[in-house]
Coordinates of C-alpha atoms in Angstrom, one line a residue:
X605 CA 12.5 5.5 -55.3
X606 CA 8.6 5.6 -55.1
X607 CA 6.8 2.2 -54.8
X608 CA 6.5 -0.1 -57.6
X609 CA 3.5 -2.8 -58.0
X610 CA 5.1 -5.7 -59.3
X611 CA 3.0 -8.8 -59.6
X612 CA 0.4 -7.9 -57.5
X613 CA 2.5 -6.9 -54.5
X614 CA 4.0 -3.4 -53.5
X615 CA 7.5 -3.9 -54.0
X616 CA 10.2 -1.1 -52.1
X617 CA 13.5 -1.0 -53.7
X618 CA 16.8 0.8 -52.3
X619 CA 18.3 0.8 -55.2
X620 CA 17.0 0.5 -59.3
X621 CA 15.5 -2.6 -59.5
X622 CA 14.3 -4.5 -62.3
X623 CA 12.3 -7.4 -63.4
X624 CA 16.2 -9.7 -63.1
X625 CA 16.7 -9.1 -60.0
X626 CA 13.8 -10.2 -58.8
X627 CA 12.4 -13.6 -56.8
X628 CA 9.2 -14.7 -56.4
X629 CA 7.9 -15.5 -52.9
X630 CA 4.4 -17.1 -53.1
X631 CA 2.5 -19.5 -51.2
X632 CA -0.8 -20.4 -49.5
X633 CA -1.9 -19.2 -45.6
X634 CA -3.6 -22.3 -44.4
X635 CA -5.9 -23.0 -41.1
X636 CA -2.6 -25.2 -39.2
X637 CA -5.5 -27.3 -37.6
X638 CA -8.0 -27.7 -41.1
X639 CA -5.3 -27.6 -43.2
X640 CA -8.1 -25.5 -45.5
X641 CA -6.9 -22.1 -46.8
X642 CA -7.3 -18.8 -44.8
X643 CA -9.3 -16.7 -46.7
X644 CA -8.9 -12.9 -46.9
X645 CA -5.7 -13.3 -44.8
X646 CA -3.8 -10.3 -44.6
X647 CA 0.1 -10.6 -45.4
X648 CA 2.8 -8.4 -44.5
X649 CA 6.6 -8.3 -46.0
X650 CA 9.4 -6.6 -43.3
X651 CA 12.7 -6.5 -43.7
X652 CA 13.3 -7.3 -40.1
X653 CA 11.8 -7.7 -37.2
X654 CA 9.8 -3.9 -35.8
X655 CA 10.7 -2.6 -39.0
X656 CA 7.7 -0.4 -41.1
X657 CA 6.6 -3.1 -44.0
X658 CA 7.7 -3.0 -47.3
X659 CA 4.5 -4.8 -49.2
X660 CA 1.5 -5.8 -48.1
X661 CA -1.6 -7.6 -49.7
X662 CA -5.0 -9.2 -48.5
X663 CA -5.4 -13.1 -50.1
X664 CA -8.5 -14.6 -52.2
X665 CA -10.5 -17.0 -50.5
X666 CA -8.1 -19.4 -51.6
X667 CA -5.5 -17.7 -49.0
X668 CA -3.0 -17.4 -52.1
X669 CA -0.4 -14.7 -51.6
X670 CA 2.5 -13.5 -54.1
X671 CA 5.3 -11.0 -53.6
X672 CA 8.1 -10.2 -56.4
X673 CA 11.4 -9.0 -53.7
X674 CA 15.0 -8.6 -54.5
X675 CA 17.7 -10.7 -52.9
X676 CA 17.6 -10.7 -49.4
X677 CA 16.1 -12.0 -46.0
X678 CA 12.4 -11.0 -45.0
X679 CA 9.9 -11.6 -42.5
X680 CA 6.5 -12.4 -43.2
X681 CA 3.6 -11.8 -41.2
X682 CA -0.1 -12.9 -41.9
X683 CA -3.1 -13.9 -40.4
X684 CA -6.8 -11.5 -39.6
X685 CA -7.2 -8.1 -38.5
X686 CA -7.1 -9.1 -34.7
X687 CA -4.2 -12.0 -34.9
X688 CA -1.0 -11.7 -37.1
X689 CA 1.6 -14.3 -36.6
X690 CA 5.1 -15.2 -38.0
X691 CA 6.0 -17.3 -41.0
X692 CA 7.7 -21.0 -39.4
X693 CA 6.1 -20.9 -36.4
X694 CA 5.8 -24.1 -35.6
X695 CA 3.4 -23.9 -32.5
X696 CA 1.8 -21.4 -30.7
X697 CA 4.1 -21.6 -27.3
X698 CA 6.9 -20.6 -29.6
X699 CA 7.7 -17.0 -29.9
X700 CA 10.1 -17.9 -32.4
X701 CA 9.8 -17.6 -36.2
X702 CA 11.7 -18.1 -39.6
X703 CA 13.2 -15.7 -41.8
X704 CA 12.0 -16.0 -45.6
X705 CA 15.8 -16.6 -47.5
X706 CA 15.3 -15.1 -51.0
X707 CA 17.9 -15.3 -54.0
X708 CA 19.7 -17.7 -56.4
X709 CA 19.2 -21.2 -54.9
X710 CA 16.3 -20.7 -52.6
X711 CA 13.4 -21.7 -53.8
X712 CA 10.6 -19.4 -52.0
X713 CA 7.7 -19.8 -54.5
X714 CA 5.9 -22.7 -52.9
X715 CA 5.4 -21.3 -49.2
X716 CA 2.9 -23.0 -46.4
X717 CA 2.4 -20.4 -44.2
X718 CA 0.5 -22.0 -41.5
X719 CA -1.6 -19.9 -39.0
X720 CA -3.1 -21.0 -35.9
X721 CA -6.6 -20.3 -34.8
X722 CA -6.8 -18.8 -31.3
X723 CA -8.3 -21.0 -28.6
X724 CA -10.3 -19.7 -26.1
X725 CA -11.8 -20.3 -21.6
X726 CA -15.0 -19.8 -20.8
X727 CA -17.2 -21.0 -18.2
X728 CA -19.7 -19.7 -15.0
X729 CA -19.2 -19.3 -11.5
X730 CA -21.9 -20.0 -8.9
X731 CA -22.5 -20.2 -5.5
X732 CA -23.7 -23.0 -2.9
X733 CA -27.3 -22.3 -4.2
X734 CA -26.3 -22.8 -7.6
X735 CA -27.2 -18.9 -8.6
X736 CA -24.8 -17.0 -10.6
X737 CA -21.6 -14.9 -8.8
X738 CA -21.8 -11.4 -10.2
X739 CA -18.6 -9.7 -10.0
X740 CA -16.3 -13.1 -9.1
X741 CA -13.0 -12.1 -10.2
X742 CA -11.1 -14.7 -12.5
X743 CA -7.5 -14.8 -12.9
X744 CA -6.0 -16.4 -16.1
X745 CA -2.7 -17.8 -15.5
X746 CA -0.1 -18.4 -18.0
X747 CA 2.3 -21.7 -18.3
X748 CA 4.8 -21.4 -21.3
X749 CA 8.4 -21.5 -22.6
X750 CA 9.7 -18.3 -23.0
X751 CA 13.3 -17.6 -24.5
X752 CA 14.0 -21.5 -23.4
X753 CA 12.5 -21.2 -20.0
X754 CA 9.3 -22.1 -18.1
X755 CA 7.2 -19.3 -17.0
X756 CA 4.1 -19.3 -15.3
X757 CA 3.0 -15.7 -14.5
X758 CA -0.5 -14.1 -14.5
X759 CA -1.6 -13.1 -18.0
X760 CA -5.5 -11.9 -17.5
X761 CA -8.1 -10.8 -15.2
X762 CA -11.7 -11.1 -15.6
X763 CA -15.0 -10.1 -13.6
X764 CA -18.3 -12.4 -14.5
X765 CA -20.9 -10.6 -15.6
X766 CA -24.6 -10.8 -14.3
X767 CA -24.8 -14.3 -15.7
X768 CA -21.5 -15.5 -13.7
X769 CA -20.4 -15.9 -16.9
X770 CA -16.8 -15.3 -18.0
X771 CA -14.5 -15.6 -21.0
X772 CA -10.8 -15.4 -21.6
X773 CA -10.5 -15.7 -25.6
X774 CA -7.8 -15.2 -27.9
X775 CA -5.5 -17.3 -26.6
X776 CA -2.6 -19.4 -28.0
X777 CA -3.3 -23.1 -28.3
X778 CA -0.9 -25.8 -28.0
X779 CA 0.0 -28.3 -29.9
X780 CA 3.7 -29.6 -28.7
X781 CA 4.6 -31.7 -25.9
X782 CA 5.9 -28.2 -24.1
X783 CA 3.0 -26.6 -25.0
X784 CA 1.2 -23.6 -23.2
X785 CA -1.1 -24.4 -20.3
X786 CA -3.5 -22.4 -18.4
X787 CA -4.8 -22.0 -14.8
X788 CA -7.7 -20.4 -13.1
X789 CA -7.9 -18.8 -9.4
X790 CA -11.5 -17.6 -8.5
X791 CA -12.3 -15.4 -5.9
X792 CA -15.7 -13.2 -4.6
X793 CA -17.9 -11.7 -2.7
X794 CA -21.6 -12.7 -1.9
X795 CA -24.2 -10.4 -2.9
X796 CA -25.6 -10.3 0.3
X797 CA -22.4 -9.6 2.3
X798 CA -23.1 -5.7 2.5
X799 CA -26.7 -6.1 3.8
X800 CA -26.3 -8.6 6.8
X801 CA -23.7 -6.1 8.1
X802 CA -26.1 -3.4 7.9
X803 CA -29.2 -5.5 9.4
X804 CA -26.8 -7.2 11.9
X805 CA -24.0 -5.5 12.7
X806 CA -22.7 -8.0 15.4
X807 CA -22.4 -10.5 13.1
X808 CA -19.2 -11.8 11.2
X809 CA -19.4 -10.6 7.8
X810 CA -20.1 -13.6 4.8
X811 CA -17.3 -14.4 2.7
X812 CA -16.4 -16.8 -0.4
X813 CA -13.6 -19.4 -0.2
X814 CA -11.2 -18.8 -3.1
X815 CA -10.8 -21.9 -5.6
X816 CA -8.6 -23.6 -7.9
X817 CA -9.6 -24.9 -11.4
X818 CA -10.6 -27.9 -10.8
X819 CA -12.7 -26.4 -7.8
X820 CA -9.8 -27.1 -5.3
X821 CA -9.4 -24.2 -2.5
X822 CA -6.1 -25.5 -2.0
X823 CA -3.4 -23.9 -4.9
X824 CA -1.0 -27.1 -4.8
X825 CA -3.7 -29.2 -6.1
X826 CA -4.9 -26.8 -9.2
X827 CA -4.7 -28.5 -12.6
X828 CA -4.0 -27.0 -16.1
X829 CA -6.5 -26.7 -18.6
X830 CA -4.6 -27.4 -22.1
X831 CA -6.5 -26.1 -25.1
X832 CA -5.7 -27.0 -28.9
X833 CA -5.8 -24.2 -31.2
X834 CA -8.9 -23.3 -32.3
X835 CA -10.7 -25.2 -29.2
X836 CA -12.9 -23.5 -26.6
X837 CA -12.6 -25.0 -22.9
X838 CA -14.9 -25.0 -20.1
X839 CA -14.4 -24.5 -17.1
X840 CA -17.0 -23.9 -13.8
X841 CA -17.0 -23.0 -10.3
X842 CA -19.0 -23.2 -7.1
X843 CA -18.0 -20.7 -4.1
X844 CA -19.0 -21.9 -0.8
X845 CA -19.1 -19.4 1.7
X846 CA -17.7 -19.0 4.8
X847 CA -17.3 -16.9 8.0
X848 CA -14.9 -14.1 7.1
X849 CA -12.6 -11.4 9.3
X850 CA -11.9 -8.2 9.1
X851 CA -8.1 -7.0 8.3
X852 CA -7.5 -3.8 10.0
X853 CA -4.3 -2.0 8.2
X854 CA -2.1 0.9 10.2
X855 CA 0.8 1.9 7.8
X856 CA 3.0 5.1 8.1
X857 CA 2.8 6.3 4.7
X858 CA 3.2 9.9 4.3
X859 CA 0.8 12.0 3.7
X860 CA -0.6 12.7 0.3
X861 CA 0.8 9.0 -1.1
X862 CA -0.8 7.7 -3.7
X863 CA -1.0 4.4 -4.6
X864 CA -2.8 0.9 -3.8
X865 CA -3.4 -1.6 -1.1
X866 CA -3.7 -4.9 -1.9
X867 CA -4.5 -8.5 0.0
X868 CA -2.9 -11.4 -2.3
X869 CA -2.8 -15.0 -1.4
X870 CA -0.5 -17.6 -2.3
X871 CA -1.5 -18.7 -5.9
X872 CA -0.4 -21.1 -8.7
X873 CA 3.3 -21.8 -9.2
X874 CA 4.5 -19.1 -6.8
X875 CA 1.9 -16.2 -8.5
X876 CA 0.0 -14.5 -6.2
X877 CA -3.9 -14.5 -6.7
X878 CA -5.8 -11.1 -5.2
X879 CA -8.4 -11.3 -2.9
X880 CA -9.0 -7.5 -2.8
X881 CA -7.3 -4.1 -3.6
X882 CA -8.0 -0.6 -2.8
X883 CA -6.9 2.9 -3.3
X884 CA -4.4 3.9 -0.7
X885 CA -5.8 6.8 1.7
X886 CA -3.0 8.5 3.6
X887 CA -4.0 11.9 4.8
X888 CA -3.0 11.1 8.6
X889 CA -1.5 14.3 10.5
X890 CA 1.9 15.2 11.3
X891 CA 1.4 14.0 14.7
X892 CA -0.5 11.0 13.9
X893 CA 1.6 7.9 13.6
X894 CA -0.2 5.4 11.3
X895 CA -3.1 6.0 8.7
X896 CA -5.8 2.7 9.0
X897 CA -7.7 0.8 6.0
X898 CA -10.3 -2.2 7.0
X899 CA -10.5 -5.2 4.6
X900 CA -13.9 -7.3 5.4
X901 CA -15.3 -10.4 4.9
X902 CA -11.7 -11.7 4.7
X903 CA -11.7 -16.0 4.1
X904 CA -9.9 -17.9 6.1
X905 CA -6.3 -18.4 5.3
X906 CA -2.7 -16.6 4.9
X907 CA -2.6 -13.6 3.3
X908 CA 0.1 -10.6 2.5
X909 CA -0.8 -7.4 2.4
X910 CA 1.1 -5.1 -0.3
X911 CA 1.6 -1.0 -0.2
X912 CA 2.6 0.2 -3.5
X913 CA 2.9 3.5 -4.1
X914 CA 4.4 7.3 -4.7
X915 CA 5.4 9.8 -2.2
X916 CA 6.6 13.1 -4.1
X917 CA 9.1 11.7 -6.5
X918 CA 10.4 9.0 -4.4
X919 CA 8.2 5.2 -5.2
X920 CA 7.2 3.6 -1.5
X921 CA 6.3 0.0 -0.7
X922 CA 5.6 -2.1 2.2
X923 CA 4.2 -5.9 2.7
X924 CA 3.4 -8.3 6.0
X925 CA 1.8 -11.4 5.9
X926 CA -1.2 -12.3 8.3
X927 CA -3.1 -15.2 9.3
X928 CA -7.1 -15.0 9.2
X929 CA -9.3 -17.6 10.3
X930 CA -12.6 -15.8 11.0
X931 CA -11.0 -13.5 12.9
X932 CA -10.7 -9.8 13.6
X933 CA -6.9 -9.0 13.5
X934 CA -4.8 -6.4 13.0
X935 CA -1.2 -5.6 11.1
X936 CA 1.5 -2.9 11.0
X937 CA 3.4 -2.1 7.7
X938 CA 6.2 -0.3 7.8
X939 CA 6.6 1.7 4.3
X940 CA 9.7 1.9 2.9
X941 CA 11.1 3.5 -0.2
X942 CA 11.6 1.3 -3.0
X943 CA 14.9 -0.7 -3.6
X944 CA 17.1 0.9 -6.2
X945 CA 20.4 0.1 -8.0
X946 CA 23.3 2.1 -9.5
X947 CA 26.0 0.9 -10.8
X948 CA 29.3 1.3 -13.4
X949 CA 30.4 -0.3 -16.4
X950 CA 34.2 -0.6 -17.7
X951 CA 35.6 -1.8 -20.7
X952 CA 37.8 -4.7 -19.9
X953 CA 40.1 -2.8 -23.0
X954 CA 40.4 0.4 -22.4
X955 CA 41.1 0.9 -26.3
X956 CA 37.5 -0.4 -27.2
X957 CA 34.5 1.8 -27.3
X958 CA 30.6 1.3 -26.6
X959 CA 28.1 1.3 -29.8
X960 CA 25.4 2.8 -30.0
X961 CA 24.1 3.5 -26.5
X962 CA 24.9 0.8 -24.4
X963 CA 22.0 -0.4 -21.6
X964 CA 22.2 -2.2 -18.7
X965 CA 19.5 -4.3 -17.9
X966 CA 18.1 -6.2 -14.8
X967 CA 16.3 -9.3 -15.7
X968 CA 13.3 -10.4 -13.4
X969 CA 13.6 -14.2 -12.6
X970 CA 9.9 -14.9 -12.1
X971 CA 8.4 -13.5 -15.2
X972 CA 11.3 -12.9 -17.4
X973 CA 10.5 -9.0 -18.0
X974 CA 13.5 -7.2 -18.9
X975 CA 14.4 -3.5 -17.2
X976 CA 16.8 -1.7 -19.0
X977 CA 18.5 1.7 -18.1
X978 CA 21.1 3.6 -20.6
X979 CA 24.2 3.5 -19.8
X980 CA 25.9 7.2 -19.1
X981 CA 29.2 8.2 -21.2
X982 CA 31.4 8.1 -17.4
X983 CA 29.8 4.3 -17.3
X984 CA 27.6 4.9 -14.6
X985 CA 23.3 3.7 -14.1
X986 CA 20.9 3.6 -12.1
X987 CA 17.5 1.8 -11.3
X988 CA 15.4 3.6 -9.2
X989 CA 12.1 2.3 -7.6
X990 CA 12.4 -1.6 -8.1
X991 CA 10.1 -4.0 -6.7
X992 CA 11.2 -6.7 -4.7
X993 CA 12.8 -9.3 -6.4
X994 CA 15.2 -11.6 -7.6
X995 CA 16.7 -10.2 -10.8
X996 CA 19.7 -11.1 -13.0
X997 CA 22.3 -8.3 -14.0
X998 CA 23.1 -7.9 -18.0
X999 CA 24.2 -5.6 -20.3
X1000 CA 22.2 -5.4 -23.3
X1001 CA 24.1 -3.9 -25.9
X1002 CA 25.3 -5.8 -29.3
X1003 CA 28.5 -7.0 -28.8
X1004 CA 29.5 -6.9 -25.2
X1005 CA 28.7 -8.3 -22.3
X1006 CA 29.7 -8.7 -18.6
X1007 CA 32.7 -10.6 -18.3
X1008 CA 32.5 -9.9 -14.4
X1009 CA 30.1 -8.9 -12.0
X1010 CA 30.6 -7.7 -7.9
X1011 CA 27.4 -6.5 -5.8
X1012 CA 27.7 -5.2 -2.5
X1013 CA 24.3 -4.3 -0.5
X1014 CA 22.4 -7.1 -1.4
X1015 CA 22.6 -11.2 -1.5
X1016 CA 24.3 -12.1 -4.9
X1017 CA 24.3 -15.9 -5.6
X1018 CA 24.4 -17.7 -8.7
X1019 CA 24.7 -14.5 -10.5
X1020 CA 21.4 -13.7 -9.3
X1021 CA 20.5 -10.2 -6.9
X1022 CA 17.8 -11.0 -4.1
X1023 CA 16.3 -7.2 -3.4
X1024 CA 13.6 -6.2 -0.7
X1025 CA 12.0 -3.0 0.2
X1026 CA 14.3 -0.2 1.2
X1027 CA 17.5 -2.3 -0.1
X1028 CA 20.1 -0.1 -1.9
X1029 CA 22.4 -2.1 -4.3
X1030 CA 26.3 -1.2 -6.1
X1031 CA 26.7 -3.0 -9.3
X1032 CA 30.1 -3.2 -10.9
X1033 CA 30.4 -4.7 -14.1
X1034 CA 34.0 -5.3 -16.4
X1035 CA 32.6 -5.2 -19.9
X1036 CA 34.1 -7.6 -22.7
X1037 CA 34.1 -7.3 -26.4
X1038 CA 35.6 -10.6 -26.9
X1039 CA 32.3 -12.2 -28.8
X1040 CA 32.5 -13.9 -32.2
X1041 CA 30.3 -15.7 -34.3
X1042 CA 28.7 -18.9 -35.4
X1043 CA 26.6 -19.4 -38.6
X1044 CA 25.6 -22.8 -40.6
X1045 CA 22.8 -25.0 -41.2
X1046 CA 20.6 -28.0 -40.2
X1047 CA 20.4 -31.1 -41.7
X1048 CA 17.2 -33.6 -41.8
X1049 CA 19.1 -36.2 -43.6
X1050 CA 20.2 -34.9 -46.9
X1051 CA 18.1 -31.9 -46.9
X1052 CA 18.5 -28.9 -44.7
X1053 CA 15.4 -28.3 -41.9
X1054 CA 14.1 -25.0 -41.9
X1055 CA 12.0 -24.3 -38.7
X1056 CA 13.7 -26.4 -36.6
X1057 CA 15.6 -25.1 -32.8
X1058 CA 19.3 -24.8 -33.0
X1059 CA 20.8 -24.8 -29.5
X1060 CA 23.6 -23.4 -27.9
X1061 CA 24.8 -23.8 -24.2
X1062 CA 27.6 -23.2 -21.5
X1063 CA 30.0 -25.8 -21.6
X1064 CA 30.7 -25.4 -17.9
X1065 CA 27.2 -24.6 -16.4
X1066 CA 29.4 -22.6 -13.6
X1067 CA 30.5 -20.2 -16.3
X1068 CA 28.2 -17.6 -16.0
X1069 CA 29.8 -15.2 -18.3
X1070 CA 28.0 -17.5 -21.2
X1071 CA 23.9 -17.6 -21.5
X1072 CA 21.8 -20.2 -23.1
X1073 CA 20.8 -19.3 -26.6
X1074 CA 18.3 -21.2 -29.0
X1075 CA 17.9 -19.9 -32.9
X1076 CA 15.1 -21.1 -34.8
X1077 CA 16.6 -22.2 -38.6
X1078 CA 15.3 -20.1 -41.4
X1079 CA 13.5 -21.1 -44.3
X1080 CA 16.7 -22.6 -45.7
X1081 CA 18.1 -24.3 -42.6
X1082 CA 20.4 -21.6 -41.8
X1083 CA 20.7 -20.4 -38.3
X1084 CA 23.0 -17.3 -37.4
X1085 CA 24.7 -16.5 -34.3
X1086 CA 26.3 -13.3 -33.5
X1087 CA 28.2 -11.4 -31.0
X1088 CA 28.4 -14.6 -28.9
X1089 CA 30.5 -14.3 -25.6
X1090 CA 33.9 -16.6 -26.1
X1091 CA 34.1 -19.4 -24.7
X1092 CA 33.4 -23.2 -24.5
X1093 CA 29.8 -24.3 -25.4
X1094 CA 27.4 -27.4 -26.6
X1095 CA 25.7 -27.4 -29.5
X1096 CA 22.8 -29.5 -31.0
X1097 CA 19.6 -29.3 -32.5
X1098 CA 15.9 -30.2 -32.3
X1099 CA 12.7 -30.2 -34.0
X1100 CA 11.1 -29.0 -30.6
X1101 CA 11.4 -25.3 -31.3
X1102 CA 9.8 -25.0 -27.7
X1103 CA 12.5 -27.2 -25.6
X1104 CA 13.2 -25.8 -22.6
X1105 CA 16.8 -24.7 -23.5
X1106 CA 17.7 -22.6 -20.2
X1107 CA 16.9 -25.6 -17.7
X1108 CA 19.8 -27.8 -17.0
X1109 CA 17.8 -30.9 -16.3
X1110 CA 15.9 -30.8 -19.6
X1111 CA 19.4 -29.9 -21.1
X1112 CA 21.0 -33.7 -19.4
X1113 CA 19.9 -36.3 -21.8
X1114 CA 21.0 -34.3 -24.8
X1115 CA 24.7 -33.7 -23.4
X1116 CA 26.3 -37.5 -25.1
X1117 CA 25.2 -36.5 -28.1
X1118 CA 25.7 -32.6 -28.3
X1119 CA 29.6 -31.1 -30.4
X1120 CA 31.4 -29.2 -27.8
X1121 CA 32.8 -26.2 -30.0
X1122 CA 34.8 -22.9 -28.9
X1123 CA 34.3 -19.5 -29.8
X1124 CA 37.2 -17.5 -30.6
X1125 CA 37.4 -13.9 -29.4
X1126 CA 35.9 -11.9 -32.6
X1127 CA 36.3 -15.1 -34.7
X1128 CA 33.8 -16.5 -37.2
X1129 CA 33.1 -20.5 -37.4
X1130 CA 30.8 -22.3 -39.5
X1131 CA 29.2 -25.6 -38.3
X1132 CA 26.7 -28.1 -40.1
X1133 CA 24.3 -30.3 -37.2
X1134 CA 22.0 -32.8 -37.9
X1135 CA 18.8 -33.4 -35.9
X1136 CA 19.0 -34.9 -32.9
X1137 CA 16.3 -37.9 -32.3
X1138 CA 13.8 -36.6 -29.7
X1139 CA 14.1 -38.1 -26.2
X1140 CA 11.7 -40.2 -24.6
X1141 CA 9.6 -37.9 -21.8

């Protein structure tokens, strides 16, 4: 059936639909820090998550917005043409949302939807003279709860312009007590470095010291820069510079690889910050035994030096650390291919069948970036070229997961794989389709809590069939959990909907408190919680 405007809103039916059986879903898009109405917000109606939209409208200046939709569950989007956020987000370090419940005894005509400005870092970097750094290279790093778990991982780069000026903008505020955070890592070259090696070639070539927001050179003591939505922080530098050395690098690629070589230094929170990269040059003869690339004006301190890159079909990689302290030295990398992993999947029942097509996946423990690779119809996958890592093995596929897990090749602790360069690992995973289900609603009082972080966890933390799952309640209260694996878990809720779910030590003080329920292999329970009081920090 063709569109209908109903109401003011672009309605899409599946079916004949008229004026009976349908709801209103109205409200106002208001500025989360004003409180003042967005004005020519844009708002967007999906039936789910990635799906195409179904109705769409722009709002007055008083941010009103009005949709007539049949029975159902909806997301709703809205915000400006460069930043479009989810209805019940209830901070900015959430990526969680809330479904819109429509139908008889949901009341959806009187929506808040409140959107949150974006905050932005800005500042200028100059040297000992207090003139501006051109070309300083600023690194933006990241601090937030992601999926119930703390990542800190590199999220922007920036070069200052003539000015030393620099800008990271459109940023998520914060506004919870597990809020995002930011750090900064500067590093640079002088201006001059070039020209004194050309006028004095004896001479060790100028270089800047790297620094930490607040102007530390040492990473341990950098400090996070917390911005409210909306806000605009500052933040400066001075470089002071320094003798550097030069890094002389022999490497046996092949010839003909292409790729990048990179010096990194130890950074914030484990990241690594870059001090310089290049293209990688490997034209060296058959006879020849290494190729050589010079970093100068190297600063004082420990760095590693990565080879990434593609030889034919097959990815290569290489890294060795080396000390500098305004000295000339020199390091061998040895280049190896790429780590990969294969692996099988079986159905612990051999009368139960995949859906759909099933992926494996390998999930990286310091960012939280998922790799997934499709499953083959004999049960067999592979991950070719894989960085070195630690990464968790899964199987991503609605309605199964790994009941066991062997690896052979490679350290496997924890449930966790530890790869290096060259490594070759042999996965074998039993597949179960033993999940079941777990719906309900939260209560604040007498009232159920929309918005609010349903959480669910392994009973026995040494279980590692079971994950850590958090739901954030709909507009109703209701939080849905399917295809769980069986088994014995803990369940509670909070109003934090970014608590740090996955971590066992922010998991602790909740424990007394928390039901300890089962799910039944391809059962269905229904549970009602209550809002746990927040813990003092």
């Amino acid at each position: 059936m063709k569109p209908r405007i109903l109401a003011g809103s672009l309605l899409l039916c599946a079916f004949s639909c008229n004026a009976a059986d349908l709801y209103r879903v109205a409200g106002n898009v208001t500025n989360a820090q004003t409180g003042s109405p967005l004005p020519r917000a844009e708002v967007y109606v999906y039936r789910s998550v990635g799906a195409k939209p179904l109705a769409t409208l722009t709002t007055g200046e008083n941010g009103h917005f009005s949709f007539d939709l049949p029975e159902g569950s909806y997301v709703l989007r809205a915000g400006t043409r460069t930043t479009s956020q989810t209805y019940g987000r209830r901070d900015p370090a959430s990526d969680l949302g809330s479904a819109v419940i429509v139908g008889p005894g949901h009341d959806a005509s009187n929506l808040t939807f409140q959107w949150f400005p974006t905050a932005a870092i800005s500042g200028r970097v100059l040297d000992n003279n207090g003139e501006p750094v051109e070309g300083a290279l600023v690194q933006l790093v990241r601090s937030a709860v992601v999926s119930g778990k703390r990542n800190t991982a590199t999220m922007r780069w920036e070069r200052t312009s003539d000015l030393g000026e620099y800008r990271f903008g459109w940023l998520p505020g914060s506004v919870g007590p597990n809020g995002i955070s930011y750090y900064l890592a500067v590093t640079g070259t002088p201006w001059y470095a070039g020209t004194l090696q050309l006028t004095q070639p004896e001479s060790r070539p100028p270089a800047f010291i790297p620094v930490y927001y607040p102007n530390t050179p040492d990473a341990a003591r950098a400090a996070a820069i917390t911005v409210k939505p909306g806000d605009e922080a500052h933040a400066d530098f001075s470089l002071a510079p320094t003798l550097g050395g030069t890094v002389t690098v022999k490497h046996n690629t092949p010839a003909g690889t292409q790729g990048t070589i990179g010096l990194v230094h130890e950074g914030i929170a484990g990241n690594e910050s870059l001090q310089e990269n290049q293209g990688l040059y490997s034209f060296s003869l058959p006879e020849q035994k290494n190729s050589e690339q010079k970093f100068s004006g190297v600063p004082p301190g420990r760095y590693t030096v990565e080879i990434t890159g593609r030889s034919g079909t097959i990815d290569v990689a290489g890294r060795a650390s080396v000390d500098v302290n305004g000295n000339d030295v020199t390091v061998e990398i040895a280049v190896r291919p790429e780590a990969s992993v294969t692996g099988t999947v079986t159905l612990k029942d051999p009368a139960a069948k995949f859906k759909g097509t099933p992926v494996a996946a390998l999930v990286r423990q310091d960012n939280g970036a998922v790799i997934g690779a499709n499953i083959h119809p004999d049960g067999t996958f592979s991950f070719p070229g894989l960085s070195a890592g630690k990464y968790k093995p899964a199987i991503r596929t609605s309605g199964i997961f790994a009941d066991r897990i062997e690896v052979t090749g490679v350290p496997f602790r924890n449930g966790i794989i530890e790869l290096t360069e060259g490594d070759t690992a042999k996965i074998s995973m039993v597949a179960s389709t033993e999940t079941g289900n777990l719906s309900g609603l939260v209560m604040q009082g007498d009232k159920p809590a929309p918005a609010v972080l349903a959480v669910l966890a392994p009973a026995d933390p040494a279980d590692l069939r079971l994950s850590h799952y958090g739901y954030q309640t709909e507009s109703d209260g209701s939080f849905d959990f399917r295809n769980l694996p069986a088994g014995r878990y803990i369940f509670f809720a909070v109003e934090d909907t970014s608590f740090e779910y996955s971590d066992p030590a922010a998991l602790r003080p909740w424990l007394p408190e928390a039901k300890t329920i089962t799910i039944e292999p391809h059962g269905a329970i229904t549970e009602r919680l209550t809002i746990l009081p927040a813990k003092p920090r």
